[in-house]
C-alpha positions as a printed NumPy array, in Angstrom:
array([[-11.525,  -6.212,  18.868],
       [-14.332,  -8.896,  17.428],
       [-12.33 , -10.306,  14.534],
       [-15.209,  -9.918,  11.846],
       [-14.992,  -6.38 ,  12.15 ],
       [-11.259,  -5.969,  12.835],
       [ -8.697,  -4.471,  10.26 ],
       [ -7.165,  -8.311,  10.299],
       [-10.383,  -9.215,   7.647],
       [-10.736,  -5.537,   6.207],
       [ -7.307,  -4.304,   5.432],
       [ -5.169,  -5.602,   2.505],
       [ -2.115,  -6.596,   4.133],
       [  1.318,  -6.142,   2.057],
       [  3.728,  -8.731,   2.27 ],
       [  6.91 ,  -7.813,   3.961],
       [  6.303,  -3.975,   3.596],
       [  5.586,  -2.403,  -0.296],
       [  8.823,  -3.359,  -1.483],
       [  9.853,  -2.97 ,  -4.893],
       [ 13.297,  -2.856,  -7.123],
       [ 14.181,   0.725,  -4.751],
       [ 12.721,  -0.494,  -1.539],
       [ 13.892,  -3.989,  -0.062],
       [ 11.338,  -6.343,   1.779],
       [ 11.231,  -5.851,   5.251],
       [ 13.154,  -2.244,   4.919],
       [ 11.785,   0.542,   6.79 ],
       [ 11.402,   2.477,   3.295],
       [  9.092,  -0.458,   2.324],
       [  7.221,  -0.316,   5.391],
       [  6.696,   3.66 ,   5.019],
       [  5.666,   3.298,   1.476],
       [  2.99 ,   0.66 ,   2.942],
       [  2.069,   3.618,   5.277],
       [  2.221,   5.901,   2.527],
       [ -0.441,   3.687,   0.589],
       [ -2.84 ,   2.858,   3.471],
       [ -2.143,  -0.574,   3.447],
       [ -1.517,  -2.839,   6.718],
       [  1.786,  -4.562,   6.786],
       [  2.944,  -8.131,   7.198],
       [  6.663,  -8.451,   8.704],
       [  8.622, -11.4  ,  10.262],
       [ 10.437, -10.924,  13.583],
       [ 13.398, -12.865,  14.953],
       [ 15.745, -12.709,  17.854],
       [ 19.354, -12.164,  17.686],
       [ 22.275, -13.092,  19.94 ],
       [ 21.949, -10.174,  22.162],
       [ 18.178, -10.194,  22.418],
       [ 17.615,  -7.671,  20.002],
       [ 14.414,  -8.387,  18.087],
       [ 15.008,  -7.751,  14.207],
       [ 12.988,  -8.105,  11.166],
       [ 14.012, -10.311,   8.808],
       [ 12.296, -13.122,   7.126],
       [ 15.154, -15.594,   6.404],
       [ 17.19 , -17.82 ,   8.957],
       [ 20.392, -17.044,   6.675],
       [ 21.722, -13.821,   5.743],
       [ 22.89 , -14.956,   2.199],
       [ 19.599, -14.205,   0.02 ],
       [ 19.031, -10.871,   1.306],
       [ 22.974,  -9.436,   1.794],
       [ 26.01 ,  -9.828,   0.733],
       [ 26.774, -11.825,   4.084],
       [ 26.668, -15.295,   5.154],
       [ 25.801, -17.05 ,   8.26 ],
       [ 22.755, -17.251,  10.412],
       [ 20.508, -13.905,  11.544],
       [ 20.174, -15.579,  15.07 ],
       [ 24.57 , -15.278,  15.471],
       [ 24.058, -11.423,  14.865],
       [ 24.574,  -8.537,  17.366],
       [ 22.839,  -5.522,  17.529],
       [ 26.332,  -3.764,  16.819],
       [ 26.186,  -5.9  ,  13.25 ],
       [ 23.428,  -4.374,  11.742],
       [ 25.285,  -1.219,  10.632],
       [ 27.61 ,  -3.165,   8.195],
       [ 25.064,  -5.243,   6.789],
       [ 22.865,  -4.033,   3.805],
       [ 19.694,  -5.111,   1.95 ],
       [ 19.988,  -6.388,  -1.671],
       [ 22.962,  -4.033,  -2.107],
       [ 20.701,  -0.849,  -1.62 ],
       [ 21.756,   1.852,   1.641],
       [ 18.761,   0.165,   3.672],
       [ 19.858,  -2.442,   6.635],
       [ 17.998,  -5.124,   8.655],
       [ 16.066,  -3.031,  11.138],
       [ 15.096,  -3.786,  14.377],
       [ 11.569,  -4.373,  15.242],
       [ 11.741,  -0.661,  17.806],
       [ 12.686,   0.909,  14.877],
       [  9.773,  -0.231,  12.825],
       [  7.357,   0.229,  15.164],
       [  8.541,   3.855,  15.663],
       [  8.492,   4.237,  11.519],
       [  4.875,   2.844,  11.478],
       [  3.795,   4.702,  14.841],
       [  0.273,   3.631,  14.474],
       [ -0.77 ,   4.767,  11.185],
       [ -1.72 ,   1.345,  10.002],
       [ -1.779,  -2.113,  11.384],
       [  0.733,  -4.713,  11.727],
       [  0.745,  -8.333,  11.306],
       [  3.723,  -9.758,  13.164],
       [  5.011, -13.176,  11.929],
       [  7.142, -14.939,  14.419],
       [ 10.108, -16.971,  13.235],
       [ 11.413, -19.581,  15.638],
       [ 14.706, -20.099,  16.069],
       [ 14.784, -21.706,  19.36 ],
       [ 12.747, -23.793,  21.497],
       [ 12.53 , -21.412,  24.311],
       [ 10.255, -18.481,  24.053],
       [ 12.316, -15.509,  24.413],
       [ 11.089, -14.21 ,  21.35 ],
       [  7.483, -14.324,  22.692],
       [  8.235, -12.531,  25.704],
       [ 10.415, -10.142,  24.389],
       [  7.88 ,  -9.234,  21.93 ],
       [  5.024,  -9.117,  24.182],
       [  7.022,  -6.497,  26.356],
       [  7.582,  -3.988,  23.623],
       [  4.209,  -4.559,  22.363],
       [  2.488,  -3.199,  25.921],
       [  3.481,   0.332,  24.889],
       [  2.461,   0.267,  21.511],
       [ -0.483,   1.937,  20.702],
       [ -0.97 ,   1.067,  17.037],
       [ -3.222,  -1.903,  15.946],
       [ -1.455,  -5.397,  15.692],
       [ -1.885,  -9.07 ,  15.93 ],
       [  0.639, -12.092,  15.703],
       [  0.676, -15.054,  13.661],
       [  3.314, -17.976,  13.235],
       [  3.129, -21.553,  11.753],
       [  4.589, -22.858,  15.513],
       [  0.958, -23.358,  17.082],
       [  3.21 , -22.85 ,  20.53 ],
       [  4.347, -19.819,  19.799],
       [  0.531, -18.623,  19.575],
       [ -0.335, -20.768,  22.885],
       [  2.002, -18.515,  24.319],
       [  0.056, -15.717,  23.389],
       [ -3.168, -17.258,  24.121],
       [ -1.976, -18.243,  28.022],
       [ -0.076, -14.771,  28.558],
       [ -1.982, -11.966,  26.459],
       [ -5.439, -13.58 ,  24.812],
       [ -6.369, -10.048,  24.215],
       [ -4.205,  -9.928,  21.076],
       [ -5.322, -11.267,  18.151],
       [ -3.675, -14.566,  16.762],
       [ -3.21 , -16.222,  13.633],
       [ -2.198, -20.074,  12.354],
       [ -0.482, -20.236,   9.393],
       [ -0.32 , -23.16 ,   7.498],
       [  0.504, -24.81 ,   4.247],
       [  0.318, -28.085,   2.004],
       [  4.399, -28.501,   3.41 ],
       [  6.96 , -29.767,   1.424],
       [  9.813, -32.231,   3.317],
       [ 12.161, -29.007,   2.863],
       [  9.542, -26.385,   4.418],
       [ 10.117, -27.08 ,   8.289],
       [ 12.138, -29.163,  10.739],
       [  9.441, -30.6  ,  11.873],
       [  8.593, -34.381,  11.599],
       [  6.421, -35.812,   8.946],
       [  3.482, -36.522,  10.971],
       [  3.688, -32.901,  12.56 ],
       [  3.95 , -31.551,   9.334],
       [  0.792, -33.367,   8.189],
       [ -1.134, -32.469,  11.169],
       [ -0.199, -28.53 ,  10.814],
       [ -1.413, -28.909,   7.514],
       [ -4.805, -30.093,   8.633],
       [ -4.88 , -27.353,  11.212],
       [ -4.67 , -29.765,  14.161],
       [ -2.995, -27.858,  16.578],
       [ -5.744, -25.486,  16.866],
       [ -6.48 , -26.947,  20.212],
       [ -3.028, -25.771,  21.228],
       [ -2.745, -22.352,  19.507],
       [ -6.612, -21.058,  19.728],
       [ -6.368, -18.966,  16.753],
       [ -8.357, -16.28 ,  15.628],
       [ -7.856, -16.504,  12.248],
       [ -6.448, -18.718,   9.552],
       [ -3.234, -17.413,   7.077],
       [ -2.903, -19.991,   4.61 ],
       [ -1.078, -20.467,   1.066],
       [ -3.716, -18.937,  -1.668],
       [ -2.327, -21.87 ,  -3.741],
       [ -3.946, -24.498,  -1.502],
       [ -7.313, -23.046,  -1.388],
       [ -9.942, -24.134,  -0.684],
       [ -9.48 , -27.114,   1.326],
       [-11.653, -28.918,   3.887],
       [ -9.303, -28.293,   6.725],
       [ -9.66 , -24.274,   6.298],
       [-13.093, -24.595,   6.082],
       [-13.916, -27.023,   9.137],
       [-11.986, -24.277,  11.026],
       [-14.955, -21.957,  10.615],
       [-12.508, -19.097,  11.076],
       [-11.657, -15.874,   9.012],
       [ -9.176, -16.558,   6.584],
       [ -6.172, -14.577,   5.343],
       [ -4.798, -15.951,   1.949],
       [ -1.058, -15.598,   1.285],
       [  0.803, -14.469,  -0.879],
       [ -1.188, -12.559,  -3.654],
       [  0.941, -11.719,  -6.171],
       [ -1.181, -10.065,  -9.217],
       [ -4.51 ,  -8.751, -10.003],
       [ -5.727, -11.714, -11.762],
       [ -4.561, -13.983,  -8.684],
       [ -6.883, -11.791,  -6.433],
       [ -9.813, -11.856,  -8.82 ],
       [ -9.011, -15.578,  -8.825],
       [ -9.228, -15.782,  -4.742],
       [-12.351, -13.916,  -4.462],
       [-14.832, -15.962,  -2.29 ],
       [-11.938, -18.035,  -0.903],
       [-10.768, -15.567,   1.71 ],
       [-11.875, -12.992,   4.166],
       [ -8.469, -10.965,   3.434],
       [ -5.064, -10.922,   1.713],
       [ -1.521, -10.614,   1.894],
       [  0.101,  -9.312,  -1.471],
       [  3.041,  -8.052,  -2.862],
       [  4.547,  -7.499,  -6.666],
       [  1.379,  -5.162,  -7.596],
       [ -0.44 ,  -2.63 ,  -5.714],
       [ -4.38 ,  -3.946,  -5.413],
       [ -7.134,  -1.639,  -6.772],
       [ -9.966,  -1.207,  -4.591],
       [-12.965,  -3.753,  -5.325],
       [-16.466,  -2.34 ,  -5.725],
       [-17.643,  -5.602,  -3.986],
       [-15.882,  -5.927,  -0.689],
       [-17.867,  -8.824,   0.71 ],
       [-15.94 , -11.248,  -2.052],
       [-12.848, -10.984,  -0.225]])
């Protein structure tokens, strides 16, 4: 699929699903809510102890649940006992999400790395082979995207980046600077750049010459300010209204 004509640059993307006070982020009802509104879905995947892929953003459980510890230490049998933000909804497996979305809207899959191996990429790619809906992958880790470039180059890839803080990454200061400047693009071979809207515009994105997804837009006002800085956007906290001039975003 040609990137300039794909959903990646033409369909607004809900951040961790269309979540709200009732439906927690990265939950099945948040994803269904996004489907009902016709928005694409951005979500986060991690691999847990028994090699099940789950949809969860943080490396630790504490912010989103009443439990403590690392998500990577969970087994699938633990998931039924963990609830998101004191609701009835639990941490979904990626398989459950694919069944729920079922190709009705596109999915932007962010890979969250907790290991140096490519177990997550390998398992994810195997699962996606039988999925008929639209999807793309993205990661801050350029070597994760390099894996897809090598083994499934037909899948659209995005390089995530931002102006990193010291606490934002386990990588070295030198590598954070290189990631900020998109210096790893020769490894990841991205089809698009997903960059923090707070750091747009910048010369690194401009010099990359690739379609840009801005993250994360949190209001209509911020959306209007982002006009002309990106080709598409990831949003949360509001339902964006259709733009009359789609060429501005």
